[in-house]
Short mmCIF file of C-alpha atoms in Angstrom, two decimals:
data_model
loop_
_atom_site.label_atom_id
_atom_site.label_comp_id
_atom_site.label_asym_id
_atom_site.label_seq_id
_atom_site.Cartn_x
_atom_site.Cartn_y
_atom_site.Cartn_z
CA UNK A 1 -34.19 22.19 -34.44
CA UNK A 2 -34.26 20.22 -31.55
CA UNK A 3 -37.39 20.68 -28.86
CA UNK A 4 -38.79 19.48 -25.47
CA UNK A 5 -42.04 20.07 -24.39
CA UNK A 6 -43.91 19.39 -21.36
CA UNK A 7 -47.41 19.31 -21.49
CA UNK A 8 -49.74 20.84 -19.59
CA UNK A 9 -46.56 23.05 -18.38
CA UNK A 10 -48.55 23.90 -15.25
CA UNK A 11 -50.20 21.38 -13.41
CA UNK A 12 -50.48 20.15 -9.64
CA UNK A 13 -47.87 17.96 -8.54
CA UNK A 14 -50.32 14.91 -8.22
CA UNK A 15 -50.68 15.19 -11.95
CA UNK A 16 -49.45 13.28 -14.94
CA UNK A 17 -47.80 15.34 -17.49
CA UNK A 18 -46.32 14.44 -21.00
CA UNK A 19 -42.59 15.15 -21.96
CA UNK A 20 -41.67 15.28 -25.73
CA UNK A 21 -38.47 15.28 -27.22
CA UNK A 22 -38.64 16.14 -31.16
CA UNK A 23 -36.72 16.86 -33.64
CA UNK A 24 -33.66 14.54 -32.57
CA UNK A 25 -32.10 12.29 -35.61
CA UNK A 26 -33.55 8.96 -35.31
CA UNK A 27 -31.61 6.54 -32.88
CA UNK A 28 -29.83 9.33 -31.44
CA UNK A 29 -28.76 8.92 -27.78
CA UNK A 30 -29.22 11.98 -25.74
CA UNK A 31 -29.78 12.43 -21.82
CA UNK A 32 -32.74 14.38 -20.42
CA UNK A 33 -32.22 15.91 -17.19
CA UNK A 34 -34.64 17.21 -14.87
CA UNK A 35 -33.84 19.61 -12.02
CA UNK A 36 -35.50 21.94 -9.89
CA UNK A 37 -34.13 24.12 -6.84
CA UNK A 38 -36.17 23.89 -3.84
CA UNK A 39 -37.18 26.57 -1.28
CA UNK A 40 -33.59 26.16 0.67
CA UNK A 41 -31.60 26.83 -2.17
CA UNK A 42 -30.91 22.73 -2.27
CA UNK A 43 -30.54 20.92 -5.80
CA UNK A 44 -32.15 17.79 -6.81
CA UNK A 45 -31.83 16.42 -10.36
CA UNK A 46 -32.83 12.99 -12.46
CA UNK A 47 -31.61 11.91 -16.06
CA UNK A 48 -32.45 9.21 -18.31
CA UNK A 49 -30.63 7.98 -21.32
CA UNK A 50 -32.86 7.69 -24.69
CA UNK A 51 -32.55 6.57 -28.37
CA UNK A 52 -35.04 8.65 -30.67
CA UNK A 53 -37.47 6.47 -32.67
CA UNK A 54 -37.44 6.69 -36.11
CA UNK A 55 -39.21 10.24 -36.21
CA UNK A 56 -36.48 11.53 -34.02
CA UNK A 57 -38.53 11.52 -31.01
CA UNK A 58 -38.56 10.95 -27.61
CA UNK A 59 -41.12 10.55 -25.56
CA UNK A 60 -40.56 8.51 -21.71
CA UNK A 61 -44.28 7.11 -21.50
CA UNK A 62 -43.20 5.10 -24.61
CA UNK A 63 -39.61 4.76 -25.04
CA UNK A 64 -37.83 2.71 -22.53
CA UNK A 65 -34.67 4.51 -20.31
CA UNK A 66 -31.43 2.70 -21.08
CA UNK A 67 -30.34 3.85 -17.64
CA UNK A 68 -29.43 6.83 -15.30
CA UNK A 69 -31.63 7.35 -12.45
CA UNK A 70 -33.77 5.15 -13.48
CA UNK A 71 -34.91 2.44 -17.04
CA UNK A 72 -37.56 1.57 -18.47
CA UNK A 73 -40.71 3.06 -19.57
CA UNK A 74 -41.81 5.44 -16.76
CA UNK A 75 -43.80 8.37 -18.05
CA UNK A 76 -42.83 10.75 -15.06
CA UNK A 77 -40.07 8.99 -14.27
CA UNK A 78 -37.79 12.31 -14.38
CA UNK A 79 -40.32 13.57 -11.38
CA UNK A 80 -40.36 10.62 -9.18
CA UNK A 81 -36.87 10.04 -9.38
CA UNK A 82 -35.31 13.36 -8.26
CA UNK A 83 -32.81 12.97 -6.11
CA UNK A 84 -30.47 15.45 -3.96
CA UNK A 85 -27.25 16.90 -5.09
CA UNK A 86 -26.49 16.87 -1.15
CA UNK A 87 -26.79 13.74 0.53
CA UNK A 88 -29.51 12.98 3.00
CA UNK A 89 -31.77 16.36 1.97
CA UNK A 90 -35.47 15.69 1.52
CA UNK A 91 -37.46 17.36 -0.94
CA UNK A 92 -40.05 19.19 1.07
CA UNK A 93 -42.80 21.90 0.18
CA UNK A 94 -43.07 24.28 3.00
CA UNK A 95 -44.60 27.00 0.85
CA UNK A 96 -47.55 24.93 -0.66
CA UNK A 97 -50.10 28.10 -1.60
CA UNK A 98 -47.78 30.58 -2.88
CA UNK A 99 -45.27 29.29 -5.46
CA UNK A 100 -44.90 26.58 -7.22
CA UNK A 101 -41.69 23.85 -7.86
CA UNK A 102 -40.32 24.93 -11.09
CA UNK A 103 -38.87 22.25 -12.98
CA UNK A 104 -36.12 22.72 -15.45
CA UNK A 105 -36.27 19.97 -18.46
CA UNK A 106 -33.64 19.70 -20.25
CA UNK A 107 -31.90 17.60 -23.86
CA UNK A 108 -28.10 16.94 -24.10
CA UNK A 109 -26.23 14.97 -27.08
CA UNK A 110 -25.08 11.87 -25.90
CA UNK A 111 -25.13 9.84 -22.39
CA UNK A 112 -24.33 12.65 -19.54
CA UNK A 113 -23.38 11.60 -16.30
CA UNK A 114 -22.83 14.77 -15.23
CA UNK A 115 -23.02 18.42 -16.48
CA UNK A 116 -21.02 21.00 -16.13
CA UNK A 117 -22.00 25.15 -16.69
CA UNK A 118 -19.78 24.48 -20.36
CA UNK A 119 -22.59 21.87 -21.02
CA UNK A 120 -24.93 23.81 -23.24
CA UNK A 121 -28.83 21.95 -23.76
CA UNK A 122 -30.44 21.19 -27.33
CA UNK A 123 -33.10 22.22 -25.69
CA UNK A 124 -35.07 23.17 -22.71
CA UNK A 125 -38.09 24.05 -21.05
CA UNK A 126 -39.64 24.61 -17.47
CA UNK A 127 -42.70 22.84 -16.00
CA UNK A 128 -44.24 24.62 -12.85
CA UNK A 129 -45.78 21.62 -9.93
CA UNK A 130 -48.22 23.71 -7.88
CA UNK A 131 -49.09 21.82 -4.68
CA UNK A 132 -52.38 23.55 -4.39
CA UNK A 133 -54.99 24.40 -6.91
CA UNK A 134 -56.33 28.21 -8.06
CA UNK A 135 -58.97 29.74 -5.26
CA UNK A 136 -58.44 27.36 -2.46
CA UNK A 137 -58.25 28.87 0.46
CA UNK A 138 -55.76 27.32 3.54
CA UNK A 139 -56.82 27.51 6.95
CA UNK A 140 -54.67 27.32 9.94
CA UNK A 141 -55.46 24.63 12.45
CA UNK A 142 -53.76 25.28 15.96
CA UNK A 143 -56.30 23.46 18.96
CA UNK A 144 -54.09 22.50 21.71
CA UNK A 145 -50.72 20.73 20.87
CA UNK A 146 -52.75 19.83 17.49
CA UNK A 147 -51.00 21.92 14.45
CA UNK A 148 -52.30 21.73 10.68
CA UNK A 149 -54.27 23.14 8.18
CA UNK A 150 -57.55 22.46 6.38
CA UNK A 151 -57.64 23.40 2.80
CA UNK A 152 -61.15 24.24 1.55
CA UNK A 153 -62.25 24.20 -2.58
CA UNK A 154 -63.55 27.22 -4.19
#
């Protein structure tokens, strides 16, 4: 049974995180897409081709990418490289405090260029990128034309 983990599953979006794909046959090529649906309803996605290593795993901060949005061995390289379905969209926080990004991981058989609702996952998962941490408190700035906001610890 096939499996893909992110670990911790919620973390600040400054944070590293681990993805783990297991249970794969070894060598076999699958795509792992990340997507995530921002506050206007806009999509951004990022997939990487991967070979399983022997154990049938899959893990990006070891195993290279053989290509999609990115290749090579970047461990949150399915984060960094999300990119719009829409052209010309920026991915943009406005609600920092009050929910986080939720980011949908998931495992297809075989190189994916695209994916369609027939497409079904091996697996899948969701990772939640808060943009601020539990108990701090944000502060409205307005002094003049000077607008912003000062975000103070627990």
């Amino acid at each position: 049974m096939v499996e893909v983990t992110v670990t911790p599953q919620s973390s600040l979006a400054d944070r590293p995180v681990q993805v783990l794909v297991r249970g794969l046959s070894p060598s076999q090529l699958v795509t792992l897409r990340a997507s995530l649906t921002d506050e206007h309803g806009e999509c951004f996605q990022a997939r990487a081709f991967f070979h399983a290593d022997g154990a049938g795993e899959v893990d990006p901060g070891r195993h290279p990418a053989s290509g999609g949005s990115y290749a090579g061995v970047w461990p949150m390289g399915l984060f960094w490289f999300l990119q719009p379905d829409t052209l010309f969209r920026r991915l943009v926080k406005r609600d920092v405090a009050g929910s986080p990004f939720l980011v949908r991981l998931e495992v297809f058989d075989g190189l994916r260029l695209v994916t369609g609702p027939q497409d079904q996952p091996l697996a899948a998962c969701e990772a939640q990128r808060w943009y601020v941490g539990p108990g701090v408190q944000r502060v409205p700035i307005r002094e003049g034309r000077v607008r912003g906001a000062l975000y103070l610890p627990p």
